[in-house]
CSV table of C-alpha atoms in Angstrom, one decimal:
chain,number,residue,atom,x,y,z
J,769,UNK,CA,42.2,-85.7,13.4
J,770,UNK,CA,41.2,-88.8,15.4
J,771,UNK,CA,38.4,-91.0,14.2
J,772,UNK,CA,35.0,-90.5,15.9
J,773,UNK,CA,35.3,-93.9,17.6
J,774,UNK,CA,38.5,-92.9,19.3
J,775,UNK,CA,37.1,-89.5,20.2
J,776,UNK,CA,34.1,-91.2,21.7
J,777,UNK,CA,36.2,-93.7,23.7
J,778,UNK,CA,38.4,-90.9,25.0
J,779,UNK,CA,35.6,-88.7,26.2
J,780,UNK,CA,33.4,-91.5,27.5
J,781,UNK,CA,36.0,-93.5,29.4
J,782,UNK,CA,39.7,-92.7,29.1
J,783,UNK,CA,39.3,-89.1,30.0
J,784,UNK,CA,36.0,-89.5,31.9
J,785,UNK,CA,35.0,-86.1,33.0
J,786,UNK,CA,34.2,-87.1,36.6
J,787,UNK,CA,36.8,-89.8,37.4
J,788,UNK,CA,39.8,-88.4,35.5
J,789,UNK,CA,39.3,-84.7,34.9
J,790,UNK,CA,37.3,-84.2,38.1
J,791,UNK,CA,34.9,-81.8,36.5
J,792,UNK,CA,31.2,-81.2,37.1
J,793,UNK,CA,31.2,-82.6,40.6
J,794,UNK,CA,28.6,-80.2,42.0
J,795,UNK,CA,25.7,-81.5,40.1
J,796,UNK,CA,27.0,-85.1,40.3
J,797,UNK,CA,26.4,-84.9,44.1
J,798,UNK,CA,23.3,-82.9,44.2
J,799,UNK,CA,20.9,-84.7,41.9
J,800,UNK,CA,21.9,-88.3,42.4
J,801,UNK,CA,19.6,-89.1,45.4
J,802,UNK,CA,16.7,-90.1,43.0
J,803,UNK,CA,17.3,-91.8,39.7
J,804,UNK,CA,14.5,-89.9,38.0
J,805,UNK,CA,16.1,-86.6,38.8
J,806,UNK,CA,19.4,-87.9,37.5
J,807,UNK,CA,18.0,-88.9,34.2
J,808,UNK,CA,16.6,-85.5,33.5
J,809,UNK,CA,19.8,-83.9,34.6
J,810,UNK,CA,21.8,-86.1,32.3
J,811,UNK,CA,19.6,-85.3,29.4
J,812,UNK,CA,20.1,-81.6,30.0
J,813,UNK,CA,23.8,-82.0,30.3
J,814,UNK,CA,24.3,-84.1,27.2
J,815,UNK,CA,22.2,-81.7,25.2
J,816,UNK,CA,23.9,-78.6,26.4
J,817,UNK,CA,27.4,-80.0,26.1
J,818,UNK,CA,26.9,-81.3,22.6
J,819,UNK,CA,25.1,-78.2,21.3
J,820,UNK,CA,27.4,-75.7,22.8
J,821,UNK,CA,30.5,-77.5,21.7
J,822,UNK,CA,29.0,-77.6,18.2
J,823,UNK,CA,28.1,-73.9,18.2
J,824,UNK,CA,31.4,-72.7,19.8
J,825,UNK,CA,33.3,-74.8,17.3
J,826,UNK,CA,31.4,-73.3,14.4
J,827,UNK,CA,32.1,-69.8,15.7
J,828,UNK,CA,35.7,-70.5,16.8
J,829,UNK,CA,37.3,-68.4,14.1
J,830,UNK,CA,35.1,-65.4,14.8
J,831,UNK,CA,35.4,-65.2,18.6
J,832,UNK,CA,37.9,-62.6,19.7
J,833,UNK,CA,40.4,-64.1,22.1
J,834,UNK,CA,40.1,-61.5,24.8
J,835,UNK,CA,36.3,-62.0,25.3
J,836,UNK,CA,36.1,-65.7,24.6
J,837,UNK,CA,35.1,-66.6,28.1
J,838,UNK,CA,32.0,-64.4,28.1
J,839,UNK,CA,31.0,-65.5,24.6
J,840,UNK,CA,31.3,-69.1,25.6
J,841,UNK,CA,29.3,-68.5,28.7
J,842,UNK,CA,26.6,-66.8,26.7
J,843,UNK,CA,26.3,-69.6,24.2
J,844,UNK,CA,26.2,-72.2,27.0
J,845,UNK,CA,23.6,-70.2,28.9
J,846,UNK,CA,21.3,-70.0,25.8
J,847,UNK,CA,21.2,-73.8,25.6
J,848,UNK,CA,20.8,-74.3,29.3
J,849,UNK,CA,17.9,-71.9,29.3
J,850,UNK,CA,16.2,-74.0,26.6
J,851,UNK,CA,16.7,-77.2,28.6
J,852,UNK,CA,15.4,-75.4,31.7
J,853,UNK,CA,12.2,-74.3,30.0
J,854,UNK,CA,11.8,-77.7,28.4
J,855,UNK,CA,12.0,-79.6,31.7
J,856,UNK,CA,9.8,-77.1,33.4
J,857,UNK,CA,7.1,-77.7,30.7
J,858,UNK,CA,7.4,-81.5,30.6
J,859,UNK,CA,8.1,-82.5,34.3
J,860,UNK,CA,7.2,-79.6,36.6
J,861,UNK,CA,7.4,-81.8,39.7
J,862,UNK,CA,11.0,-82.8,39.0
J,863,UNK,CA,11.8,-79.3,38.0
J,864,UNK,CA,10.8,-78.0,41.4
J,865,UNK,CA,13.6,-80.1,42.9
J,866,UNK,CA,16.4,-80.0,40.3
J,867,UNK,CA,15.5,-76.5,38.9
J,868,UNK,CA,18.4,-74.6,40.5
J,869,UNK,CA,20.8,-77.3,39.5
J,870,UNK,CA,19.6,-77.3,35.9
J,871,UNK,CA,20.5,-73.5,35.9
J,872,UNK,CA,23.8,-74.4,37.3
J,873,UNK,CA,24.7,-76.5,34.2
J,874,UNK,CA,25.9,-73.1,32.9
J,875,UNK,CA,28.8,-73.1,35.3
J,876,UNK,CA,29.3,-76.9,35.0
J,877,UNK,CA,33.0,-77.1,34.4
J,878,UNK,CA,32.6,-79.9,31.9
J,879,UNK,CA,31.0,-77.7,29.3
J,880,UNK,CA,33.3,-74.8,29.9
J,881,UNK,CA,36.3,-77.1,29.9
J,882,UNK,CA,35.4,-78.8,26.7
J,883,UNK,CA,34.6,-75.5,25.0
J,884,UNK,CA,38.0,-74.2,26.0
J,885,UNK,CA,40.1,-77.3,25.6
J,886,UNK,CA,38.5,-78.9,22.6
J,887,UNK,CA,35.8,-77.0,20.7
J,888,UNK,CA,38.0,-73.9,20.2
J,889,UNK,CA,40.6,-75.9,18.3
J,890,UNK,CA,38.6,-78.6,16.5
J,891,UNK,CA,36.1,-78.7,13.6
J,892,UNK,CA,32.3,-78.8,14.4
J,893,UNK,CA,31.8,-82.5,13.8
J,894,UNK,CA,34.5,-83.7,16.1
J,895,UNK,CA,33.4,-81.2,18.8
J,896,UNK,CA,29.9,-82.5,18.6
J,897,UNK,CA,31.0,-86.1,19.1
J,898,UNK,CA,33.3,-85.0,21.9
J,899,UNK,CA,30.5,-83.1,23.6
J,900,UNK,CA,28.2,-86.2,23.4
J,901,UNK,CA,30.9,-88.5,24.6
J,902,UNK,CA,31.7,-86.3,27.6
J,903,UNK,CA,28.1,-85.9,28.4
J,904,UNK,CA,27.5,-89.6,28.3
J,905,UNK,CA,30.6,-90.4,30.3
J,906,UNK,CA,29.2,-88.0,32.9
J,907,UNK,CA,25.8,-89.5,32.7
J,908,UNK,CA,27.0,-93.0,33.2
J,909,UNK,CA,28.7,-92.1,36.5
J,910,UNK,CA,25.7,-90.2,37.6
J,911,UNK,CA,23.2,-92.9,36.8
J,912,UNK,CA,25.4,-95.5,38.6
J,913,UNK,CA,25.7,-93.4,41.7
J,914,UNK,CA,21.9,-92.7,41.7
J,915,UNK,CA,21.2,-96.4,41.2
J,916,UNK,CA,23.0,-97.1,44.5
J,917,UNK,CA,21.9,-94.1,46.5
J,918,UNK,CA,18.2,-94.3,45.8
J,919,UNK,CA,17.7,-98.0,46.8
J,920,UNK,CA,19.8,-97.6,50.0
J,921,UNK,CA,18.2,-94.3,51.0
J,922,UNK,CA,14.6,-94.8,50.0
J,923,UNK,CA,14.2,-98.4,49.2
J,924,UNK,CA,13.0,-97.6,45.7
J,925,UNK,CA,14.3,-97.5,42.2
J,926,UNK,CA,12.8,-94.9,39.8
J,927,UNK,CA,10.1,-94.5,42.3
J,928,UNK,CA,9.1,-98.2,42.4
J,929,UNK,CA,9.4,-100.2,45.6
J,930,UNK,CA,12.0,-102.9,45.5
J,931,UNK,CA,11.0,-106.5,46.1
J,932,UNK,CA,11.3,-108.2,49.5
J,933,UNK,CA,12.3,-105.0,51.3
J,934,UNK,CA,11.6,-106.3,54.8
J,935,UNK,CA,14.1,-109.1,54.4
J,936,UNK,CA,17.2,-107.1,53.8
J,937,UNK,CA,16.6,-103.5,53.7
J,938,UNK,CA,17.1,-101.0,56.4
J,939,UNK,CA,16.8,-97.3,55.7
J,940,UNK,CA,20.2,-95.7,55.4
J,941,UNK,CA,19.2,-92.1,55.6
J,942,UNK,CA,22.7,-90.8,55.3
J,943,UNK,CA,22.8,-92.0,51.7
J,944,UNK,CA,20.3,-89.5,50.5
J,945,UNK,CA,21.9,-86.7,52.5
J,946,UNK,CA,24.9,-84.7,51.6
J,947,UNK,CA,27.7,-86.9,53.2
J,948,UNK,CA,26.4,-90.0,51.5
J,949,UNK,CA,27.0,-88.4,48.2
J,950,UNK,CA,30.5,-87.4,49.0
J,951,UNK,CA,31.4,-90.8,50.3
J,952,UNK,CA,29.9,-92.6,47.3
J,953,UNK,CA,31.7,-90.4,44.8
J,954,UNK,CA,35.0,-90.6,46.8
J,955,UNK,CA,35.0,-94.4,47.0
J,956,UNK,CA,33.8,-94.8,43.4
J,957,UNK,CA,36.5,-92.6,41.9
J,958,UNK,CA,39.1,-94.3,44.1
J,959,UNK,CA,38.0,-97.7,42.7
J,960,UNK,CA,37.9,-96.4,39.2
J,961,UNK,CA,41.3,-94.8,39.3
J,962,UNK,CA,43.0,-97.7,41.0
J,963,UNK,CA,41.4,-100.5,38.9
J,964,UNK,CA,39.5,-99.5,35.9
J,965,UNK,CA,40.8,-96.5,34.1
J,966,UNK,CA,43.9,-97.2,31.9
J,967,UNK,CA,47.0,-95.5,33.1
J,968,UNK,CA,48.0,-92.2,31.6
J,969,UNK,CA,47.8,-89.8,34.5
J,970,UNK,CA,48.1,-90.5,38.1
D,167,UNK,CA,8.2,-62.7,45.1
D,168,UNK,CA,6.1,-62.8,48.3
D,169,UNK,CA,6.2,-60.2,51.0
D,170,UNK,CA,9.3,-59.8,53.2
D,171,UNK,CA,9.3,-62.5,55.9
D,172,UNK,CA,12.0,-61.2,58.2
D,173,UNK,CA,11.9,-57.5,59.0
D,174,UNK,CA,15.4,-56.3,58.5
D,175,UNK,CA,16.2,-56.1,62.2
D,176,UNK,CA,19.8,-56.7,63.3
D,177,UNK,CA,19.0,-60.0,64.9
D,178,UNK,CA,17.2,-61.1,61.7
D,179,UNK,CA,20.2,-60.3,59.6
D,180,UNK,CA,22.5,-62.2,62.0
D,181,UNK,CA,20.2,-65.2,61.7
D,182,UNK,CA,20.3,-65.1,57.9
D,183,UNK,CA,24.1,-64.8,58.0
D,184,UNK,CA,24.5,-67.8,60.3
D,185,UNK,CA,22.0,-70.0,58.6
D,186,UNK,CA,23.5,-69.2,55.2
D,187,UNK,CA,27.0,-69.8,56.4
D,188,UNK,CA,26.5,-72.9,58.6
D,189,UNK,CA,23.2,-74.7,58.5
D,190,UNK,CA,22.8,-74.2,54.8
D,191,UNK,CA,26.5,-74.4,53.9
D,192,UNK,CA,26.8,-73.9,50.2
D,193,UNK,CA,29.7,-76.3,49.8
D,194,UNK,CA,28.8,-79.0,52.2
D,195,UNK,CA,25.0,-79.3,51.9
D,196,UNK,CA,24.3,-77.7,48.5
D,197,UNK,CA,27.4,-79.2,46.8
D,198,UNK,CA,28.2,-75.9,45.0
D,199,UNK,CA,31.7,-74.7,44.2
D,200,UNK,CA,33.1,-78.2,44.4
D,201,UNK,CA,35.2,-78.0,41.2
D,202,UNK,CA,37.2,-75.0,42.2
D,203,UNK,CA,37.3,-76.3,45.8
D,204,UNK,CA,38.9,-79.6,44.7
D,205,UNK,CA,41.3,-77.8,42.4
D,206,UNK,CA,42.4,-75.0,44.7
D,207,UNK,CA,42.3,-76.4,48.2
D,208,UNK,CA,45.7,-77.9,48.3
D,209,UNK,CA,47.1,-75.2,50.6
D,210,UNK,CA,45.6,-73.0,53.3
D,211,UNK,CA,46.9,-69.7,51.8
D,212,UNK,CA,45.4,-70.2,48.4
D,213,UNK,CA,42.2,-71.5,49.9
D,214,UNK,CA,41.8,-68.4,52.0
D,215,UNK,CA,42.6,-66.2,49.1
D,216,UNK,CA,40.0,-67.7,46.9
D,217,UNK,CA,37.6,-67.8,49.8
D,218,UNK,CA,37.9,-64.1,50.5
D,219,UNK,CA,37.4,-63.3,46.8
D,220,UNK,CA,34.3,-65.5,46.8
D,221,UNK,CA,32.8,-63.8,49.8
D,222,UNK,CA,33.2,-60.4,48.2
D,223,UNK,CA,31.8,-61.5,44.8
D,224,UNK,CA,28.8,-63.4,46.1
D,225,UNK,CA,27.7,-60.6,48.3
D,226,UNK,CA,28.0,-58.0,45.5
D,227,UNK,CA,26.6,-60.1,42.7
D,228,UNK,CA,23.6,-61.4,44.8
D,229,UNK,CA,22.7,-57.8,45.6
D,230,UNK,CA,23.1,-56.6,41.9
D,231,UNK,CA,21.2,-59.6,40.7
D,232,UNK,CA,18.5,-59.0,43.2
D,233,UNK,CA,17.9,-55.4,42.0
D,234,UNK,CA,18.0,-56.5,38.3
D,235,UNK,CA,15.6,-59.4,38.9
D,236,UNK,CA,13.1,-57.4,41.0
D,237,UNK,CA,13.0,-54.1,39.2
D,238,UNK,CA,13.9,-55.1,35.6
D,239,UNK,CA,13.1,-58.8,34.9
D,240,UNK,CA,9.9,-59.3,37.0
D,241,UNK,CA,8.0,-56.1,35.9
D,242,UNK,CA,8.6,-56.8,32.2
D,243,UNK,CA,7.8,-60.5,32.5
D,244,UNK,CA,11.3,-61.5,31.5
D,245,UNK,CA,11.6,-64.1,34.3
D,246,UNK,CA,12.8,-66.8,31.8
D,247,UNK,CA,15.9,-64.6,31.1
D,248,UNK,CA,17.1,-64.8,34.6
D,249,UNK,CA,19.9,-67.5,34.1
D,250,UNK,CA,21.5,-65.6,31.3
D,251,UNK,CA,21.2,-62.3,33.1
D,252,UNK,CA,22.8,-63.6,36.3
D,253,UNK,CA,25.7,-65.1,34.5
D,254,UNK,CA,26.4,-62.0,32.5
D,255,UNK,CA,26.3,-59.9,35.7
D,256,UNK,CA,28.7,-62.3,37.4
D,257,UNK,CA,31.1,-62.5,34.4
D,258,UNK,CA,31.1,-58.7,33.9
D,259,UNK,CA,31.5,-58.0,37.6
D,260,UNK,CA,34.5,-60.3,38.0
D,261,UNK,CA,36.1,-58.8,34.9
D,262,UNK,CA,35.5,-55.3,36.3
D,263,UNK,CA,36.9,-56.1,39.7
D,264,UNK,CA,39.9,-57.6,38.0
D,265,UNK,CA,40.6,-54.4,36.1
D,266,UNK,CA,40.0,-52.2,39.2
D,267,UNK,CA,42.3,-54.3,41.4
D,268,UNK,CA,44.9,-54.4,38.7
D,269,UNK,CA,45.1,-50.6,38.5
D,270,UNK,CA,44.6,-49.7,42.2
D,271,UNK,CA,46.5,-52.4,44.1
D,272,UNK,CA,49.1,-54.5,42.3
D,273,UNK,CA,49.9,-56.4,45.6
D,274,UNK,CA,46.3,-57.5,46.0
D,275,UNK,CA,46.1,-58.3,42.3
D,276,UNK,CA,49.0,-60.6,42.6
D,277,UNK,CA,47.4,-62.3,45.6
D,278,UNK,CA,43.9,-62.5,44.1
D,279,UNK,CA,44.4,-62.1,40.4
D,280,UNK,CA,44.6,-65.7,39.4
D,281,UNK,CA,41.5,-66.5,41.3
D,282,UNK,CA,39.2,-64.0,39.7
D,283,UNK,CA,38.7,-65.8,36.4
D,284,UNK,CA,38.0,-69.0,38.3
D,285,UNK,CA,35.2,-67.2,40.1
D,286,UNK,CA,33.1,-66.7,36.9
D,287,UNK,CA,32.8,-70.5,36.6
D,288,UNK,CA,32.4,-71.1,40.4
D,289,UNK,CA,28.9,-72.5,40.7
D,290,UNK,CA,28.6,-71.2,44.3
D,291,UNK,CA,28.3,-67.7,43.0
D,292,UNK,CA,25.6,-68.4,40.5
D,293,UNK,CA,24.0,-70.8,43.0
D,294,UNK,CA,23.6,-68.1,45.6
D,295,UNK,CA,22.0,-65.9,43.0
D,296,UNK,CA,19.6,-68.6,41.9
D,297,UNK,CA,18.7,-69.7,45.5
D,298,UNK,CA,18.3,-66.0,46.4
D,299,UNK,CA,15.3,-65.4,44.1
D,300,UNK,CA,13.3,-68.2,45.8
D,301,UNK,CA,13.7,-66.6,49.2
D,302,UNK,CA,11.5,-63.8,50.4
D,303,UNK,CA,14.3,-61.4,51.1
D,304,UNK,CA,14.6,-57.7,50.7
D,305,UNK,CA,17.7,-55.9,49.5
D,306,UNK,CA,19.7,-55.8,52.8
D,307,UNK,CA,18.8,-59.4,53.6
D,308,UNK,CA,20.0,-60.5,50.1
D,309,UNK,CA,23.3,-58.8,50.6
D,310,UNK,CA,23.7,-60.5,54.0
D,311,UNK,CA,22.6,-63.8,52.6
D,312,UNK,CA,25.2,-63.5,49.8
D,313,UNK,CA,27.9,-62.6,52.3
D,314,UNK,CA,26.9,-65.4,54.6
D,315,UNK,CA,26.9,-68.0,51.8
D,316,UNK,CA,30.3,-66.8,50.7
D,317,UNK,CA,31.6,-67.0,54.2
D,318,UNK,CA,30.4,-70.5,54.6
D,319,UNK,CA,32.3,-71.5,51.5
D,320,UNK,CA,35.4,-69.7,52.8
D,321,UNK,CA,35.2,-71.6,56.1
D,322,UNK,CA,34.8,-74.9,54.4
D,323,UNK,CA,37.5,-74.5,51.9
D,324,UNK,CA,40.0,-73.2,54.5
D,325,UNK,CA,39.4,-76.2,56.7
D,326,UNK,CA,39.7,-78.6,53.7
D,327,UNK,CA,42.9,-76.8,52.7
D,328,UNK,CA,44.4,-77.3,56.2
D,329,UNK,CA,43.5,-81.0,56.3
D,330,UNK,CA,44.9,-81.6,52.8
D,331,UNK,CA,48.2,-80.0,53.7
D,332,UNK,CA,48.6,-82.6,56.4
D,333,UNK,CA,47.4,-85.5,54.2
D,334,UNK,CA,49.7,-84.7,51.3
D,335,UNK,CA,52.6,-85.6,53.6
D,336,UNK,CA,51.4,-89.2,54.0
D,337,UNK,CA,51.6,-92.0,51.5
D,338,UNK,CA,48.2,-93.0,50.3
D,339,UNK,CA,47.0,-96.2,48.6
D,340,UNK,CA,47.1,-96.2,44.8
D,341,UNK,CA,44.3,-94.1,43.2
D,342,UNK,CA,43.2,-92.6,46.5
D,343,UNK,CA,45.4,-89.5,46.3
D,344,UNK,CA,43.9,-86.3,44.9
D,345,UNK,CA,40.2,-86.0,44.5
D,346,UNK,CA,39.0,-89.3,46.0
D,347,UNK,CA,40.5,-88.7,49.4
D,348,UNK,CA,39.4,-85.1,49.3
D,349,UNK,CA,35.8,-86.1,48.6
D,350,UNK,CA,35.9,-88.5,51.6
D,351,UNK,CA,37.2,-85.8,53.9
D,352,UNK,CA,34.5,-83.4,52.7
D,353,UNK,CA,32.0,-86.2,53.4
D,354,UNK,CA,33.2,-86.4,57.0
D,355,UNK,CA,33.0,-82.6,57.3
D,356,UNK,CA,29.5,-82.6,55.9
D,357,UNK,CA,28.5,-85.1,58.6
D,358,UNK,CA,29.9,-82.7,61.1
D,359,UNK,CA,28.0,-79.8,59.6
D,360,UNK,CA,24.7,-81.7,59.8
D,361,UNK,CA,25.1,-81.0,63.5
D,362,UNK,CA,24.3,-77.4,62.7
D,363,UNK,CA,21.0,-78.2,61.0
D,364,UNK,CA,18.0,-77.3,63.0
D,365,UNK,CA,20.0,-74.7,64.9
D,366,UNK,CA,18.6,-71.8,62.8
D,367,UNK,CA,15.6,-72.0,60.5
D,368,UNK,CA,15.1,-69.7,57.6
């Protein structure tokens, strides 16, 4: 079994869920037009990935193989429901916008993928670390994209106006609309694959 | 749920279908179903196969979820269970369809079979069900909305499949092949689909 540090590095960077495995793209694009939305989404995802990996790993010897998909989905849905209720209670304004996408964490392929590929074969501790690492790897990319899209599209960061806007800033509406998200992620993952991520798969 | 906004006239249904398929395209403006889209859209045939399966499943599951939500969850105040209910319905429905197709038509099973498990974790399906409850639709309208959403996804993935078939013949810069170039193509398509917005309002 690999050391927690290696596990963490693998999940966070070397096998980054978005750049390398191309999982969880839907929510990456949808919630990254405002940084505040992104932060809530990331919190939800890290929590649900880590907790469902842990739970699935604990139960891995008891889950019958034939119905494992539905059992995994149920476990994941339980945690996502908790996150959904929590965000609704603490930040109702944000929930109004990202609500549907929080629900869609259930079908976020990162969680399913990790459950299937890692948690079903590994002990709870390692699965928990793996879940957190994957969640944070995903969050890093999301936060980065949001930190570019929000200033370009709205001229704000976390809702605060940026300094000296009139000198350099021109509203770039396309950045907060759908195509901007696709372009950003496409260019970013091109750059990451060509320059940053260590070789392993093409 | 408020009162029904559109009376279920024929024209009203056509409008819902068109707006769900084009102006509110589930893949290009809502970002849903990206993961399976990036994975499967390498060829036109497979794209169309998965697209057809998605149309069928979104229409049916949206309708079933509508009935369950309206007549079971709302009257008993179980609104907070909606996410888990929807995903169970979707998972059970795809499993059921898989078994029925397997028995009744082996040819169709061979064509669609591999796509059905993918559909459970396709966020477009769950997305349609989640968006559906925030719209003031009746039963027939929900059915049409589901079919329209699925059709929009079908159109988008088929076009992407066609473009990718051509692009795969060319040599691309390092790191751009695969998902980055696909994301950029989808971005350009999303720009084109913005042209539909404002055409129909729902």
